[in-house]
Tab-separated table of N, CA and C in Angstrom:
chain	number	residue	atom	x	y	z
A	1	UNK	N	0.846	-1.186	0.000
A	1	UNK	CA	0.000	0.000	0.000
A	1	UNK	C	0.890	1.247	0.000
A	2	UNK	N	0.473	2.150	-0.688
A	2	UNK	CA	1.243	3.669	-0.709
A	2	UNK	C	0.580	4.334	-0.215
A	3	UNK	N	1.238	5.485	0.222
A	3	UNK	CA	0.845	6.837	1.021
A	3	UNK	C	0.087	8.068	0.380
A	4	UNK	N	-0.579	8.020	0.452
A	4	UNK	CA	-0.797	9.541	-0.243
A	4	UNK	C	-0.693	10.644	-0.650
A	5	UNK	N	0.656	10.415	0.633
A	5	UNK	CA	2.067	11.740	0.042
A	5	UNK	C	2.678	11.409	-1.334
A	6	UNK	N	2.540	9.855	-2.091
A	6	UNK	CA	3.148	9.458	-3.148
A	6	UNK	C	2.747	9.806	-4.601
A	7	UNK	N	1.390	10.194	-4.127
A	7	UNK	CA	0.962	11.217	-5.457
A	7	UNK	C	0.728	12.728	-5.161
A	8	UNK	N	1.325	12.961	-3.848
A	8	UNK	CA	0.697	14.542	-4.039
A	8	UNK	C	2.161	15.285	-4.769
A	9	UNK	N	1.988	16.597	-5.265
A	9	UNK	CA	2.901	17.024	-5.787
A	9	UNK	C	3.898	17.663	-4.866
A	10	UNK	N	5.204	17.400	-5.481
A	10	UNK	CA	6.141	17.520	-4.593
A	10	UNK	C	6.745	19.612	-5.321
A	11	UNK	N	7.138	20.302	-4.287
A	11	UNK	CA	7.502	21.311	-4.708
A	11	UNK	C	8.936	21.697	-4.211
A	12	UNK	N	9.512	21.487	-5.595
A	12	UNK	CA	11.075	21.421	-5.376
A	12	UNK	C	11.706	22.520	-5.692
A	13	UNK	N	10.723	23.484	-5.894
A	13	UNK	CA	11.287	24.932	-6.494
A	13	UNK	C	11.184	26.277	-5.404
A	14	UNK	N	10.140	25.937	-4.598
A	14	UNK	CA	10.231	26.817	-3.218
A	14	UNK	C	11.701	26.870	-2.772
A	15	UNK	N	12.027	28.243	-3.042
A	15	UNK	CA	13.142	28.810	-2.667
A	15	UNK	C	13.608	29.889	-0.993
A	16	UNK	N	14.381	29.887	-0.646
A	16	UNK	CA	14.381	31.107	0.479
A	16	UNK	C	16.139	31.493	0.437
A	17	UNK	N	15.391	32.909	1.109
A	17	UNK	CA	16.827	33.317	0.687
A	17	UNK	C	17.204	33.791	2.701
A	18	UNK	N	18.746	33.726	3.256
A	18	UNK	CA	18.279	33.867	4.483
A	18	UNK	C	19.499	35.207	4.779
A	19	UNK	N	18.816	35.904	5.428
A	19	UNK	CA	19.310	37.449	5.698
A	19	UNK	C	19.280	37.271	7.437
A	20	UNK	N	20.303	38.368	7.163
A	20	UNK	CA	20.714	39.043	9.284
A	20	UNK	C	19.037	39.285	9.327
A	21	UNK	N	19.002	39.172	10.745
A	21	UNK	CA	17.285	39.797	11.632
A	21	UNK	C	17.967	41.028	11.479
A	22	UNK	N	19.324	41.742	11.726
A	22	UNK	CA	18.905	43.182	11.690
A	22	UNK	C	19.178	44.298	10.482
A	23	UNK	N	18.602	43.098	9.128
A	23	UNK	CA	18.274	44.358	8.000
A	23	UNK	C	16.606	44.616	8.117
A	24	UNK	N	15.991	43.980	9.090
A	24	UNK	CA	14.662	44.490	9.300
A	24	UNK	C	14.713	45.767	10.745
A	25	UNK	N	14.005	46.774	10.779
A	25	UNK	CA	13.547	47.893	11.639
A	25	UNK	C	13.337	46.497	13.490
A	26	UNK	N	13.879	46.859	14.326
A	26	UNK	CA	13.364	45.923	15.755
A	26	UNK	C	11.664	46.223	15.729
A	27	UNK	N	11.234	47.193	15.210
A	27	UNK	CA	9.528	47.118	15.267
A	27	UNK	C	9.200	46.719	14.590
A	28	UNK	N	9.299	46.434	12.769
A	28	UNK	CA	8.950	45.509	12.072
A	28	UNK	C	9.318	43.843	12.606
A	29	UNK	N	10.266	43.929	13.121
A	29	UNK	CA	10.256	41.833	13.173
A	29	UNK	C	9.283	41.778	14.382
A	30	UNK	N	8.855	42.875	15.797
A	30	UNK	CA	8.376	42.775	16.825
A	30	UNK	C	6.852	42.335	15.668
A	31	UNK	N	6.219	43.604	15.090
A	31	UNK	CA	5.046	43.338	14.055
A	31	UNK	C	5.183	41.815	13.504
A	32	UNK	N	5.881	41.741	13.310
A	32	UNK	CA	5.886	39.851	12.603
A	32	UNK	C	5.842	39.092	13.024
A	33	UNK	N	6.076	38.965	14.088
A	33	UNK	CA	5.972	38.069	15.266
A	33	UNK	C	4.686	37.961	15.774
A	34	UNK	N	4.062	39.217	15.602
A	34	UNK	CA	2.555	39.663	16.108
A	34	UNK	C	1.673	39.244	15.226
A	35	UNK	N	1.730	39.802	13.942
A	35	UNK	CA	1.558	39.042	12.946
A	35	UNK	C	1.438	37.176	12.515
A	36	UNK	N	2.249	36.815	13.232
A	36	UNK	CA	2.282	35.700	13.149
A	36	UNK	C	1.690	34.555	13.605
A	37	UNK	N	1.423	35.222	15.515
A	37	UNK	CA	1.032	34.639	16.144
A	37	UNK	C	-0.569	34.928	16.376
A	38	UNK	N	-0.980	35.739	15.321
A	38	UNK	CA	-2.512	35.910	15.279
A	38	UNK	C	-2.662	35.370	13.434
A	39	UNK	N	-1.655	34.626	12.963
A	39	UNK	CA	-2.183	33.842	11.701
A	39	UNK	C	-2.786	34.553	10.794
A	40	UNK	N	-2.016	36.015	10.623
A	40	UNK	CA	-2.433	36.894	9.884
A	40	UNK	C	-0.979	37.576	8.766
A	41	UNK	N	-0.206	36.485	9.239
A	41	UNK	CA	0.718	36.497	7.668
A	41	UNK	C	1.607	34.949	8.503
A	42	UNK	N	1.859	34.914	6.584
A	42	UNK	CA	2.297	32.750	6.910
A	42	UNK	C	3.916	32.843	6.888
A	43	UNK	N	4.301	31.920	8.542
A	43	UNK	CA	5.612	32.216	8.790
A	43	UNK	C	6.077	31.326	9.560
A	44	UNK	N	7.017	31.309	10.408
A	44	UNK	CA	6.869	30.765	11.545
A	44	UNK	C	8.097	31.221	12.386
A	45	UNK	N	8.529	30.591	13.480
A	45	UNK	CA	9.494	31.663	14.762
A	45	UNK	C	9.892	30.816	15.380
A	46	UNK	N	11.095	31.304	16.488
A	46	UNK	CA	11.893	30.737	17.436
A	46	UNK	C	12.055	31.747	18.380
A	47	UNK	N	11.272	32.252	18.487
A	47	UNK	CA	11.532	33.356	19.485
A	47	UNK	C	12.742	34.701	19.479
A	48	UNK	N	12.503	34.853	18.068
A	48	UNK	CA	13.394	35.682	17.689
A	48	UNK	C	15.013	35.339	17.405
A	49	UNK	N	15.132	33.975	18.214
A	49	UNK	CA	16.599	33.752	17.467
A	49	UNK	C	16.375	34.030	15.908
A	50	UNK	N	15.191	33.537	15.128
A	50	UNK	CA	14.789	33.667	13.665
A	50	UNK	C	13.638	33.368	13.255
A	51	UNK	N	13.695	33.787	12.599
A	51	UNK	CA	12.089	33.332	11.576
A	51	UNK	C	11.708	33.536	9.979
A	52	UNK	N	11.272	33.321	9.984
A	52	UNK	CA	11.001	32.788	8.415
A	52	UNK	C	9.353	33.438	7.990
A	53	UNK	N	9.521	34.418	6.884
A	53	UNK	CA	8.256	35.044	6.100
A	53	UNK	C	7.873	34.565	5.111
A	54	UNK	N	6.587	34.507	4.665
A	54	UNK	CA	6.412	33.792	3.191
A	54	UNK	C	6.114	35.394	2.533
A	55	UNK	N	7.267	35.554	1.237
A	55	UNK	CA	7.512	36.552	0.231
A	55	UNK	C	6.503	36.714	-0.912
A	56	UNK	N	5.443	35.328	-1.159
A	56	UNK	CA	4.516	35.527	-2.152
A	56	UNK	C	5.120	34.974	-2.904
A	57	UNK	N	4.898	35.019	-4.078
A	57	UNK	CA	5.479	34.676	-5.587
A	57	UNK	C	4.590	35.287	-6.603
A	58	UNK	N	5.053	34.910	-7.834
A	58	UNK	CA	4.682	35.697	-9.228
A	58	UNK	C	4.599	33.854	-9.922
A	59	UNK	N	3.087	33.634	-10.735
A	59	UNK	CA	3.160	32.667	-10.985
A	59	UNK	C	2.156	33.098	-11.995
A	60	UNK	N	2.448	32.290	-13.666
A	60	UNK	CA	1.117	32.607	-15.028
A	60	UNK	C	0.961	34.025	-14.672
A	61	UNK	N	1.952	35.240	-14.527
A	61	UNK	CA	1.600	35.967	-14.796
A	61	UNK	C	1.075	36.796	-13.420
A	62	UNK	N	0.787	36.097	-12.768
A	62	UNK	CA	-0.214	36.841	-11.282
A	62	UNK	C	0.900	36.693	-10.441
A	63	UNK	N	0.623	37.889	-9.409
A	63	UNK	CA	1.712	38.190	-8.237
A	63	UNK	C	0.821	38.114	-7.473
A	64	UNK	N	1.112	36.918	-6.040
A	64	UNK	CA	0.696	37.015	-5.124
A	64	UNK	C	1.449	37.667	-3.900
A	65	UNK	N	1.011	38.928	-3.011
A	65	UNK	CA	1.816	39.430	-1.867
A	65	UNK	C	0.833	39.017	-1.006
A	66	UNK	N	1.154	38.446	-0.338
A	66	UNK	CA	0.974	37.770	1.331
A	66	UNK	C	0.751	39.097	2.032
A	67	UNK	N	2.016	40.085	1.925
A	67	UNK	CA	2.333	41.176	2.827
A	67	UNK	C	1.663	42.329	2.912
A	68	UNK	N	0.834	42.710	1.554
A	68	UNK	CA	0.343	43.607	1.042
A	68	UNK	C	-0.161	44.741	2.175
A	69	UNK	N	-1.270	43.675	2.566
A	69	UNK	CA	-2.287	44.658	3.671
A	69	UNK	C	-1.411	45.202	4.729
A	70	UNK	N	-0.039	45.042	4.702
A	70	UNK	CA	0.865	45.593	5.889
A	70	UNK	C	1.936	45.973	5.237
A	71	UNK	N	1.638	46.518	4.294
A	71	UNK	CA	2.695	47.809	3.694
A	71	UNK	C	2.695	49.090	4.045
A	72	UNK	N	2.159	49.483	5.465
A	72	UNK	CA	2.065	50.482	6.055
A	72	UNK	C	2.735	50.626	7.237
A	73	UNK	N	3.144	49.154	7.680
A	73	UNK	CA	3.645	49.370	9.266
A	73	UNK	C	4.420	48.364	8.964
A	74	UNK	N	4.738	47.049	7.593
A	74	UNK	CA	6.379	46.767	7.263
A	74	UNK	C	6.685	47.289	6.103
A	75	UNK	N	7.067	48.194	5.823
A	75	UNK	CA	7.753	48.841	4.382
A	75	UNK	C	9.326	48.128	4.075
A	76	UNK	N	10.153	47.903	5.078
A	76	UNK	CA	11.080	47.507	4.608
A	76	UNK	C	11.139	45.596	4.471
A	77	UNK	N	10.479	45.189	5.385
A	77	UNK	CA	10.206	44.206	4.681
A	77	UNK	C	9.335	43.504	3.456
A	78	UNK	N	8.456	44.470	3.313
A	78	UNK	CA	7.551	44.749	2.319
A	78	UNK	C	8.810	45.080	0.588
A	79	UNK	N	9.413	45.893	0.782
A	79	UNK	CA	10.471	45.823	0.040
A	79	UNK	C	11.151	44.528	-0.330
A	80	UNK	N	12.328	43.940	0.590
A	80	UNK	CA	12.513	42.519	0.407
A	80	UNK	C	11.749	41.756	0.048
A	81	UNK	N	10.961	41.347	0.242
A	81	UNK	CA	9.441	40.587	-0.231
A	81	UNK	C	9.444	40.779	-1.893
A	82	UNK	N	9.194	42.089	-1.734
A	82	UNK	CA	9.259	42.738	-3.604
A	82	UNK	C	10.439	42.148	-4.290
A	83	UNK	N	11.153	42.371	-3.893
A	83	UNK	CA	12.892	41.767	-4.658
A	83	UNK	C	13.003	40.684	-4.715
A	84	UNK	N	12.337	39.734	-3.161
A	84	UNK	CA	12.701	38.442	-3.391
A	84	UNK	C	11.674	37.964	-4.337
A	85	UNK	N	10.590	38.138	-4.385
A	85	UNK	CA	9.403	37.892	-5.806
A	85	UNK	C	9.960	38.012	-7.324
A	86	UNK	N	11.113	38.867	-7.509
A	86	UNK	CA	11.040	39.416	-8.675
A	86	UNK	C	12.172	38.164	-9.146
A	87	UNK	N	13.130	37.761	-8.240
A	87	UNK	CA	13.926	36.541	-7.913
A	87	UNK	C	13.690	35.587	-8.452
A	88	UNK	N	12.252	35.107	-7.989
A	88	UNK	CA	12.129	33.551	-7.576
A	88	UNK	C	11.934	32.994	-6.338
A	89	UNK	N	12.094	34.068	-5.380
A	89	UNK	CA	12.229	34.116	-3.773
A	89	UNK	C	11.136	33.608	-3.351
A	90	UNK	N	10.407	32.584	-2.604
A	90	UNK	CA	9.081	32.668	-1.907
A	90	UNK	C	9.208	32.737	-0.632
A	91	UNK	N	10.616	32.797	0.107
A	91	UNK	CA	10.246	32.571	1.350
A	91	UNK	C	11.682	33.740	1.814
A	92	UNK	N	11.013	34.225	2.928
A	92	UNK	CA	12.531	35.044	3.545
A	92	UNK	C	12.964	34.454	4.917
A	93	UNK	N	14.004	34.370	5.053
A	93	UNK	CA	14.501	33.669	6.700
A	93	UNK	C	15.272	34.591	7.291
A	94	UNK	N	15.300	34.951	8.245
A	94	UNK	CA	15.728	36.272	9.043
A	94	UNK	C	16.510	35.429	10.336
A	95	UNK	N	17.852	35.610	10.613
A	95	UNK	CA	18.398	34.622	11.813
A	95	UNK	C	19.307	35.861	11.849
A	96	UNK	N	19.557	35.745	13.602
A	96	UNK	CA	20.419	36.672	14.103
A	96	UNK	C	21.709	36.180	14.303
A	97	UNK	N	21.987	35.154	13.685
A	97	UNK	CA	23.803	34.462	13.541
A	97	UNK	C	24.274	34.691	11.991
A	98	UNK	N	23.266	35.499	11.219
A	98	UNK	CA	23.777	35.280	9.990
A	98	UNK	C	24.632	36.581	9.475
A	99	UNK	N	25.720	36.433	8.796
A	99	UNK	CA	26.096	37.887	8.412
A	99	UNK	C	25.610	38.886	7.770
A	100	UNK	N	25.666	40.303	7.713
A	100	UNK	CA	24.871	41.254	6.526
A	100	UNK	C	24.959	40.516	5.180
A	101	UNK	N	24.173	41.444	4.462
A	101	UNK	CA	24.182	41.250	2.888
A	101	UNK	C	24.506	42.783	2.241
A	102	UNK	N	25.720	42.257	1.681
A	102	UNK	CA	26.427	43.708	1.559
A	102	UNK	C	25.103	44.530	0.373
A	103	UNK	N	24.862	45.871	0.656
A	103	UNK	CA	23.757	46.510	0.204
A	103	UNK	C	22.987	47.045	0.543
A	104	UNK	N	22.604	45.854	1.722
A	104	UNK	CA	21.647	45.812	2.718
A	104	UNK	C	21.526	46.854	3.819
A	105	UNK	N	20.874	47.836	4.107
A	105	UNK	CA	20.649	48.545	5.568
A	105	UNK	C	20.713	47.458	6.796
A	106	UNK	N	21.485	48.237	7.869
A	106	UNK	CA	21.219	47.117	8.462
A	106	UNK	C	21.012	48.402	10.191
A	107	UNK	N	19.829	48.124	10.819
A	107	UNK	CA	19.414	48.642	11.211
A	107	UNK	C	19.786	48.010	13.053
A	108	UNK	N	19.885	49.138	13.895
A	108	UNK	CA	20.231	48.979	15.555
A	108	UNK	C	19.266	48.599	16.146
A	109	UNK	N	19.214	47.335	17.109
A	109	UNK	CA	18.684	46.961	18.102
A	109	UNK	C	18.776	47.547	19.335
């Protein structure tokens, strides 16, 4: 007997790209976290050691932003999001052991 995982489709193209926690604002990742834990953008956490945003994607033409409705209170991650879409990016990972990304703002805790 097989599983049913054996025909579902497997997605081998979901990508992430993983950046320092501090090229985001300390009130935007605090918002994401908040965000998160009321299941009102798709992510998940460690209590700030890191966490991980879903960036949307661009697929047949249509762009989906996850982030949209909170392009008012995350702009700079709202940005990344944009770039990583334009990529191939669907997912962003934010860890506070990781080095800058030269380019990148990188903002004080």
């Amino acid at each position: 007997m097989t599983t049913p995982l054996a025909t579902a489709q497997i997605r081998q193209q979901e990508s992430m790209v993983v950046l320092m926690t501090g090229h985001l604002p300390e009130i935007e990742a605090d918002t994401v976290a908040t965000l998160m834990e009321s299941h009102d953008i798709n992510g998940a956490n460690s209590h700030r050691e890191w966490f991980v945003v879903s960036a949307g994607f661009v697929e047949d033409g249509q762009e989906y932003n996850p982030l949209d409705k909170h392009a008012d209170t995350l702009p700079v991650l709202n940005s990344l999001a944009s770039d990583a879409r334009k990529l191939g990016i669907r997912w962003l990972m934010f860890d506070a052991d990781v080095s800058p990304t030269d380019g990148l703002a990188v903002y004080d805790w």
